[in-house]
mmCIF file with all atom_site columns, C-alpha atoms in Angstrom:
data_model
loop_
_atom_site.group_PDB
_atom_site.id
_atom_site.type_symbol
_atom_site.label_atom_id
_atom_site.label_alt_id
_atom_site.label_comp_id
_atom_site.label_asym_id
_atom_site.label_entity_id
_atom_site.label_seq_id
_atom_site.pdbx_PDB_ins_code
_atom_site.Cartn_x
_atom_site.Cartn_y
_atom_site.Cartn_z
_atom_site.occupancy
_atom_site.B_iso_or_equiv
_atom_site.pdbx_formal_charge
_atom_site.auth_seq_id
_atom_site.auth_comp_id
_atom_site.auth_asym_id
_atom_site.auth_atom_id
_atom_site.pdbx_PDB_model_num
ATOM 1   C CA . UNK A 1 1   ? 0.000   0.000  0.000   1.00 86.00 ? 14  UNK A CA 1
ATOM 2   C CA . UNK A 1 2   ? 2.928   2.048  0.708   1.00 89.00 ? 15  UNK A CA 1
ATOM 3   C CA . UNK A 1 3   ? 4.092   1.534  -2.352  1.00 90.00 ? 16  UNK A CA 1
ATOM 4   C CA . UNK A 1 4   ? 1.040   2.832  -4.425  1.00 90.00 ? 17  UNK A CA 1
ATOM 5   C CA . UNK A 1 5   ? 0.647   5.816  -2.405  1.00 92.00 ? 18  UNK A CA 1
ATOM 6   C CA . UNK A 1 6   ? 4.633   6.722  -3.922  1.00 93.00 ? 19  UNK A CA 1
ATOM 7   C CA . UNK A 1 7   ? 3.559   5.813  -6.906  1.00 92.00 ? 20  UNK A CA 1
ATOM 8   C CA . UNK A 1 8   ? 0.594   8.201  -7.033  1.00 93.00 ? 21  UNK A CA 1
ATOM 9   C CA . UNK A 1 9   ? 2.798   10.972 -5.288  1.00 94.00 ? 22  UNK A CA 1
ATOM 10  C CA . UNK A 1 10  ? 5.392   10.760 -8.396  1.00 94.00 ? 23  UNK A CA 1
ATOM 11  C CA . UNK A 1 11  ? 2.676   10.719 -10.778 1.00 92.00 ? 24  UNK A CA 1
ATOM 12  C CA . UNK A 1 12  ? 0.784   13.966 -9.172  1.00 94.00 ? 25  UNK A CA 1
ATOM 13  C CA . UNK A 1 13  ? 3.977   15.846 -9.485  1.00 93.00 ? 26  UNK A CA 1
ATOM 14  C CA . UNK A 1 14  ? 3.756   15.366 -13.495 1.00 92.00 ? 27  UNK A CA 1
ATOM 15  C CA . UNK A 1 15  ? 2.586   18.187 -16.167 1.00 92.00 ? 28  UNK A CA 1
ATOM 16  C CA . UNK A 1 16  ? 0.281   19.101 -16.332 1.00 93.00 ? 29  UNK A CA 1
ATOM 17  C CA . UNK A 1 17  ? -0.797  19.670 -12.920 1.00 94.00 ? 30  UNK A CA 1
ATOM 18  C CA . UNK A 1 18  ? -3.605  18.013 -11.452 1.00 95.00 ? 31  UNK A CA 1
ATOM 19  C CA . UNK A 1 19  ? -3.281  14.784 -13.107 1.00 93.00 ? 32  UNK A CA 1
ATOM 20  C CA . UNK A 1 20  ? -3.140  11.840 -11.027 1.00 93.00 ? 33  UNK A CA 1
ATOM 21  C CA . UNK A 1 21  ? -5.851  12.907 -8.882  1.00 95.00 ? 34  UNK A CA 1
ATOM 22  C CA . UNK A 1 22  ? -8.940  11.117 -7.818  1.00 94.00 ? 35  UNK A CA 1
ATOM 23  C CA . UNK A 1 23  ? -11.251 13.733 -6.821  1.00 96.00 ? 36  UNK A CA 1
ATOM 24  C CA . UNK A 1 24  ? -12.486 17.300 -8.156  1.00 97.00 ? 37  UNK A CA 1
ATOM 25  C CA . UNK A 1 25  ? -11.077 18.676 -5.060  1.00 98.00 ? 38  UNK A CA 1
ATOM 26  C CA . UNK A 1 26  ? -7.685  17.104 -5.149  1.00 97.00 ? 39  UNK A CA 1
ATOM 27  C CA . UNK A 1 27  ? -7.429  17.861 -9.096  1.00 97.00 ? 40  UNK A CA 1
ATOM 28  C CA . UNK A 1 28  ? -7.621  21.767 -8.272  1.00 98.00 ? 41  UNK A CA 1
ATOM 29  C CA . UNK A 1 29  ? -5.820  21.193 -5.070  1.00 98.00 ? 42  UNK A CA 1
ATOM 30  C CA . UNK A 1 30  ? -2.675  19.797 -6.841  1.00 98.00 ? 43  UNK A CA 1
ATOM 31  C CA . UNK A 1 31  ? -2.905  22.857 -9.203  1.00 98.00 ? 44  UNK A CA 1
ATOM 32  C CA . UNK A 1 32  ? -3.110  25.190 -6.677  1.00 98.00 ? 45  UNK A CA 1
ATOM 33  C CA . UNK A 1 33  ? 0.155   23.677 -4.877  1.00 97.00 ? 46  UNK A CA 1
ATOM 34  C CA . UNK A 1 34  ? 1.678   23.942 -7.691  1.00 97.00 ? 47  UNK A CA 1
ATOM 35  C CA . UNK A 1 35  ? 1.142   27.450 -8.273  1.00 97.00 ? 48  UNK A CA 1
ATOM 36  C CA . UNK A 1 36  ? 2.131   28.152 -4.859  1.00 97.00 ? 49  UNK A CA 1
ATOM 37  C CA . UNK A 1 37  ? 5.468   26.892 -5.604  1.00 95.00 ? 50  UNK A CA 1
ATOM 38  C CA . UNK A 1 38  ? 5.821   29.657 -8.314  1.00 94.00 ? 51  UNK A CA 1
ATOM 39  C CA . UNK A 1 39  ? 3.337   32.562 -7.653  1.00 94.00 ? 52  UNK A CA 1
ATOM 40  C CA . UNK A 1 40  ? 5.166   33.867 -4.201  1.00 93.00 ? 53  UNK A CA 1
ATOM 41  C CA . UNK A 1 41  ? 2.616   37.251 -4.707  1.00 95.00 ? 54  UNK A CA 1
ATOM 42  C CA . UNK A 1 42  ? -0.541  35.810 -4.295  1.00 95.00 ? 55  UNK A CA 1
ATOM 43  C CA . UNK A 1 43  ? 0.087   33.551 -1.451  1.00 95.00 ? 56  UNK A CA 1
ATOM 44  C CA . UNK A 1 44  ? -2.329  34.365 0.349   1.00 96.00 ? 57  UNK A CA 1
ATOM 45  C CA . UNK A 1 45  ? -5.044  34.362 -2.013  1.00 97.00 ? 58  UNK A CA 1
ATOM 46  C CA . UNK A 1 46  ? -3.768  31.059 -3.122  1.00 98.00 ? 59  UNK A CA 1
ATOM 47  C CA . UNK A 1 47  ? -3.805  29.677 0.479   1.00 98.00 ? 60  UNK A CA 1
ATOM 48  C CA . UNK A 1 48  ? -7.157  30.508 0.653   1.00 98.00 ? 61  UNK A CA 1
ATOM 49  C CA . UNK A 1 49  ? -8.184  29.093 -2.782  1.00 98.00 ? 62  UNK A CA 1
ATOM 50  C CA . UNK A 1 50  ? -6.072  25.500 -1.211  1.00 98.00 ? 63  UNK A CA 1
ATOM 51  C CA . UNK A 1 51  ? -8.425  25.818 1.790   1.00 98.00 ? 64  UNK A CA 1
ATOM 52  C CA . UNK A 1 52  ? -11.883 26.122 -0.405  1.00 98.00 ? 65  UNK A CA 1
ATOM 53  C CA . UNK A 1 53  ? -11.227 23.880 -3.488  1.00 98.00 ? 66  UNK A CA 1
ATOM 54  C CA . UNK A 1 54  ? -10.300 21.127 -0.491  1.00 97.00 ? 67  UNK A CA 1
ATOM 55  C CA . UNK A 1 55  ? -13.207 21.512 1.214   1.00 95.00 ? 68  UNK A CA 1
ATOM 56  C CA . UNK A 1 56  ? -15.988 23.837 0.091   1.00 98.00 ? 69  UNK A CA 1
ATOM 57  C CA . UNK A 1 57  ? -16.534 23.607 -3.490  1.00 97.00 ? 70  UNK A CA 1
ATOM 58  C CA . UNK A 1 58  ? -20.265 22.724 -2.598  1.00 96.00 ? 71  UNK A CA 1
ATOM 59  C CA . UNK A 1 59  ? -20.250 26.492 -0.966  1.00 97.00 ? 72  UNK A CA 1
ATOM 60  C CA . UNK A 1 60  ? -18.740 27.743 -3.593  1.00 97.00 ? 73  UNK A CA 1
ATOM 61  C CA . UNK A 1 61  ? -21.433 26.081 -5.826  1.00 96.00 ? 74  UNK A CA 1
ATOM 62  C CA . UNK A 1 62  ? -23.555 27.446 -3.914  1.00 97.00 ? 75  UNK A CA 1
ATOM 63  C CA . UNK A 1 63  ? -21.932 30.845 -3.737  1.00 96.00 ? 76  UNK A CA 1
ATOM 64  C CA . UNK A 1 64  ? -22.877 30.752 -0.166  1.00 96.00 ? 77  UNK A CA 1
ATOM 65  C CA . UNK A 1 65  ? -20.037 33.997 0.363   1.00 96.00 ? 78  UNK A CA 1
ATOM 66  C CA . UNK A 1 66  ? -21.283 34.754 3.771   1.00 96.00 ? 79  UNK A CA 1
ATOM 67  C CA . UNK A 1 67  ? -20.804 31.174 5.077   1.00 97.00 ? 80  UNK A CA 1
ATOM 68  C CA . UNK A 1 68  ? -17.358 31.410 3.788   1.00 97.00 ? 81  UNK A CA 1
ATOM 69  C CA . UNK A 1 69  ? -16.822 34.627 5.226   1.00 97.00 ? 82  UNK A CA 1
ATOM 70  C CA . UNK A 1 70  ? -17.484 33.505 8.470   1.00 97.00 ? 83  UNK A CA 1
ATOM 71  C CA . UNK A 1 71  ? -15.440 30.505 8.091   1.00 96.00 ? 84  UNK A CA 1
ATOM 72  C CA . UNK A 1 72  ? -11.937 31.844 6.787   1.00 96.00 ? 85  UNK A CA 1
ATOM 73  C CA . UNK A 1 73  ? -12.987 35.188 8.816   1.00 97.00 ? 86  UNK A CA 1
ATOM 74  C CA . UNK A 1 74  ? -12.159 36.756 4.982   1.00 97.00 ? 87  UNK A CA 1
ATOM 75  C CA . UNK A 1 75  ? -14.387 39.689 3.255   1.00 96.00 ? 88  UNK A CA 1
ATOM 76  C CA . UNK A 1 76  ? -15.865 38.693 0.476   1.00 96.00 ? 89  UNK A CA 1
ATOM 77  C CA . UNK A 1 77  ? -13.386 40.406 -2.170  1.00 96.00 ? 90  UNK A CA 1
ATOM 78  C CA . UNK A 1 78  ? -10.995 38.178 -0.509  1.00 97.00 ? 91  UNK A CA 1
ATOM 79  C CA . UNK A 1 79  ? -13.455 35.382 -1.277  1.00 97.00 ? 92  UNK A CA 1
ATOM 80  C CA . UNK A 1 80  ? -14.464 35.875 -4.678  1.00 97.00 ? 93  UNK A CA 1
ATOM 81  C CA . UNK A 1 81  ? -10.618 36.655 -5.277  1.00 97.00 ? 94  UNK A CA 1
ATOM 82  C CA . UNK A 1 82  ? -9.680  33.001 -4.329  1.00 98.00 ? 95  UNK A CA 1
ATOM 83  C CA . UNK A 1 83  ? -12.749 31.429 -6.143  1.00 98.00 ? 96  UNK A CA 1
ATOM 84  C CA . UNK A 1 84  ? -11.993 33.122 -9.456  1.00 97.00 ? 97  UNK A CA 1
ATOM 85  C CA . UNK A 1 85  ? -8.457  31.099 -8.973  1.00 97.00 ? 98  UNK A CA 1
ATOM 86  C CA . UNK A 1 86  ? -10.372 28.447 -8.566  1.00 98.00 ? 99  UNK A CA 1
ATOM 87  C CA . UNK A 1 87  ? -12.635 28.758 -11.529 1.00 97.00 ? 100 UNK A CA 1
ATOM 88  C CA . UNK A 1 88  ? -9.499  29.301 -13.432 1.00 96.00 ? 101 UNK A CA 1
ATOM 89  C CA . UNK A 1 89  ? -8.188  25.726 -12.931 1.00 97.00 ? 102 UNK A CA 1
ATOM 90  C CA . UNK A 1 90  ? -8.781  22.692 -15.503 1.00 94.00 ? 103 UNK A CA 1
ATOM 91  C CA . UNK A 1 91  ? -11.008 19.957 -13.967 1.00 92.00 ? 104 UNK A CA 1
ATOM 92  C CA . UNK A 1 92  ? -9.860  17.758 -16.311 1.00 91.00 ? 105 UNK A CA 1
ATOM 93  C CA . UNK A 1 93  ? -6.341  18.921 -17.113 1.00 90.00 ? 106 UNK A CA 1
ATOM 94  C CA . UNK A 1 94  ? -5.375  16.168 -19.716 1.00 84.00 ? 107 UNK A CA 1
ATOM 95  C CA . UNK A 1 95  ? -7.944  17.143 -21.678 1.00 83.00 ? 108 UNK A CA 1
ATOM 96  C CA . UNK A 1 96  ? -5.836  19.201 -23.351 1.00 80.00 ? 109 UNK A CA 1
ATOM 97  C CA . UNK A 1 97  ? -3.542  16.503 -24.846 1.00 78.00 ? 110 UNK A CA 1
ATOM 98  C CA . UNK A 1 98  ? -6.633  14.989 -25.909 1.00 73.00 ? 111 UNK A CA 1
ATOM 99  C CA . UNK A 1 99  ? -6.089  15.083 -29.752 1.00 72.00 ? 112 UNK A CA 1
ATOM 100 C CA . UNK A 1 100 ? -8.722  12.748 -31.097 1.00 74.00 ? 113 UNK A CA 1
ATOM 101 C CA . UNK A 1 101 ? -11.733 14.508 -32.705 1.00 68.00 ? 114 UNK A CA 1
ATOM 102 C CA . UNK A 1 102 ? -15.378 13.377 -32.428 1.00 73.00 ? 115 UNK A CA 1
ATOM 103 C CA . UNK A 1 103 ? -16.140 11.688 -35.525 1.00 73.00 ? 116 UNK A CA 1
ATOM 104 C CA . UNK A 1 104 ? -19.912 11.839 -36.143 1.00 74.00 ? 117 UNK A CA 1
ATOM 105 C CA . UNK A 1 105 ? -21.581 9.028  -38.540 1.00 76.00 ? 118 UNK A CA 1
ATOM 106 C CA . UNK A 1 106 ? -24.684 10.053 -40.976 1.00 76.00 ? 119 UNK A CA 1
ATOM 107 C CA . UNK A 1 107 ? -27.024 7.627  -41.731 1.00 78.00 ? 120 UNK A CA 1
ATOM 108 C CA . UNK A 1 108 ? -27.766 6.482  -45.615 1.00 79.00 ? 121 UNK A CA 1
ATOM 109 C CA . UNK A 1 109 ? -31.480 5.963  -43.741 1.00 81.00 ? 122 UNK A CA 1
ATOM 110 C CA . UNK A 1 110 ? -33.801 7.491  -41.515 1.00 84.00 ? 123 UNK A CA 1
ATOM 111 C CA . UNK A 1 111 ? -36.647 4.787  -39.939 1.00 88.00 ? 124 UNK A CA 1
ATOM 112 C CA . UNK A 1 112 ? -39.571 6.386  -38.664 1.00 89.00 ? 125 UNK A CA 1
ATOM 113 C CA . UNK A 1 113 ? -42.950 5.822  -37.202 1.00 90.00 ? 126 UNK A CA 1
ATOM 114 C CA . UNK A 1 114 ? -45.775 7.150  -39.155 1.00 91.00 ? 127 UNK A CA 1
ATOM 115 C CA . UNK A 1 115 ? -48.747 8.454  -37.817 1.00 92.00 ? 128 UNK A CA 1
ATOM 116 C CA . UNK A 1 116 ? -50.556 4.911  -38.877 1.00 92.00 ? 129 UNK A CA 1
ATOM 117 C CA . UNK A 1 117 ? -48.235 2.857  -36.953 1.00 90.00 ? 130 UNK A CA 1
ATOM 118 C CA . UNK A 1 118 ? -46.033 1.588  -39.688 1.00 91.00 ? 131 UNK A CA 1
ATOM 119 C CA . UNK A 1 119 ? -42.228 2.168  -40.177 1.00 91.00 ? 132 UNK A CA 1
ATOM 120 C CA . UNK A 1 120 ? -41.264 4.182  -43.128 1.00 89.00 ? 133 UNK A CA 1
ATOM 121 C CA . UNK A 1 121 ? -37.341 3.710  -44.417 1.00 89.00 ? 134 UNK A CA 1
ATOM 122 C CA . UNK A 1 122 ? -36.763 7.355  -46.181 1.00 84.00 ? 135 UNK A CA 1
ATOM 123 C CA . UNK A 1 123 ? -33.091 7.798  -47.667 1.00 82.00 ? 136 UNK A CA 1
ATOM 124 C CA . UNK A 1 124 ? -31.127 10.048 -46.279 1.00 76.00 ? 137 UNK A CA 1
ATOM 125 C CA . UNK A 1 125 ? -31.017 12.945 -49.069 1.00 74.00 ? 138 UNK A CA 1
ATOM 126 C CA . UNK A 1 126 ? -29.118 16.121 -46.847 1.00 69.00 ? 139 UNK A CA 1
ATOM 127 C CA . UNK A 1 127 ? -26.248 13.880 -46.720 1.00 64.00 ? 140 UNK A CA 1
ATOM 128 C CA . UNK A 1 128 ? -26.177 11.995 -50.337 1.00 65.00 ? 141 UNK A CA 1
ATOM 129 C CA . UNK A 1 129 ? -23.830 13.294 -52.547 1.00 65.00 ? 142 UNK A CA 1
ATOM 130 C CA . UNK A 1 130 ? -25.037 14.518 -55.780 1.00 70.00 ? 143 UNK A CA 1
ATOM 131 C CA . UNK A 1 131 ? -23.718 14.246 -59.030 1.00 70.00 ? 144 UNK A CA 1
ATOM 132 C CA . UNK A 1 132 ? -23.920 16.030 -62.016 1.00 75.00 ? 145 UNK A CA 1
ATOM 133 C CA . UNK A 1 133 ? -22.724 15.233 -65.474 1.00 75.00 ? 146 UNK A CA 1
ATOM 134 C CA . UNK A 1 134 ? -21.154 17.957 -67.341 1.00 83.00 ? 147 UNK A CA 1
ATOM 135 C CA . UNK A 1 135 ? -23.014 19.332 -70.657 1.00 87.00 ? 148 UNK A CA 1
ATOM 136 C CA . UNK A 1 136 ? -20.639 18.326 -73.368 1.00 88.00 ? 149 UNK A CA 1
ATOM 137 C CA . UNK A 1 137 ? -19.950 14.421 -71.951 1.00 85.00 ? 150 UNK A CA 1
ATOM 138 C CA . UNK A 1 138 ? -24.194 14.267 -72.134 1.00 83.00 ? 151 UNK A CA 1
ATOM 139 C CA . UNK A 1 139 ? -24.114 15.354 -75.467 1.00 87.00 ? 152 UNK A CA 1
ATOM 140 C CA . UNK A 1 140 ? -21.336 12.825 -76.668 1.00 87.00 ? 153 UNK A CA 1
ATOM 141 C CA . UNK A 1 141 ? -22.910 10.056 -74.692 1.00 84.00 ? 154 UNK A CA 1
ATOM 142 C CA . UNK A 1 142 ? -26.407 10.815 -76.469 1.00 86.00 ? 155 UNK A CA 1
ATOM 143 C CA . UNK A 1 143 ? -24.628 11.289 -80.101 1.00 86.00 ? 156 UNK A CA 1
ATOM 144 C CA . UNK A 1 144 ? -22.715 8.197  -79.139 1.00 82.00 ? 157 UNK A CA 1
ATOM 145 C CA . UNK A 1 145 ? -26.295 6.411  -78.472 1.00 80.00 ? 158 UNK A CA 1
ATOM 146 C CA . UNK A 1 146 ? -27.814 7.661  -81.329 1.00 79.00 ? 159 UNK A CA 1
ATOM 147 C CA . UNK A 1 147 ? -25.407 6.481  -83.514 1.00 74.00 ? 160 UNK A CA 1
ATOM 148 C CA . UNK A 1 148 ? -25.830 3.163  -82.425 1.00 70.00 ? 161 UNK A CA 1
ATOM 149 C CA . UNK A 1 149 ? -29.574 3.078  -82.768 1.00 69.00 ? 162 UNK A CA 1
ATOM 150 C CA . UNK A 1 150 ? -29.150 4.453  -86.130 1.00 69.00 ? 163 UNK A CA 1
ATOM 151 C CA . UNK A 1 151 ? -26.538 1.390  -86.915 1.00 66.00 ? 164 UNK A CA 1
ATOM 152 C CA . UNK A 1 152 ? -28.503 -1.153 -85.673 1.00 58.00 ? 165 UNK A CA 1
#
């Protein structure tokens, strides 16, 4: 057990920050933490925003200010300073490196219910390509085909 809990320590401490963790509040902990390590002027603001992404994101939900006011004994610029940090923050910080793209699928078909209770197959027409035949190949093809009627 000791063992898995260094493993998940190393792998919180990898870019981007956040990753590795297995809660919402531990996800935007970690990031906060880390910017702690490099932000040295907002500490404060950042130890608050630690303090209410660990344990009050249902308050902040909520955006029950005057409960936290009471709590951290903050005003509630102090507050809403720390919660737009945390609203800054990725939830899902991989995401980013996510590089597949949704891929949607159009049916050849539609089946429907008809007023009368039957299915009805229509074909797809938005989505089936058209084509066209240029002017002067029509013209050969129905010379050509005239030709050979005439022939025959």
């Amino acid at each position: 057990m000791l063992q898995l809990q260094e493993g998940l320590t190393q792998l919180q401490q990898l870019d981007p920050a956040g990753v590795g963790a297995r809660s919402l509040s531990e996800c935007l902990s970690l990031q906060i933490q880390r910017r702690m390590t490099t932000d040295l002027e907002h500490k404060n603001c950042l130890e608050l925003a630690f303090l209410l992404a660990q344990n009050h994101l249902t308050k902040i939900a909520q955006k029950d200010w005057g409960k936290l006011r009471q709590l951290f004994k903050q005003s509630e610029s102090a507050i809403l300073e720390a919660v737009a940090i945390i609203k800054s923050l990725q939830h899902n910080p991989g995401l980013r490196f996510d590089t597949n793209v949704e891929q949607w699928m159009t049916p050849d078909v539609v089946v429907k219910l008809n007023t009368k209770g039957k299915w009805v197959v229509h074909s797809n027409q938005a989505f089936k390509p058209r084509l066209t035949l240029n002017q002067e190949y029509s013209r050969i093809l129905k010379e050509n085909n005239s030709k050979k009627s005439n022939s025959a």
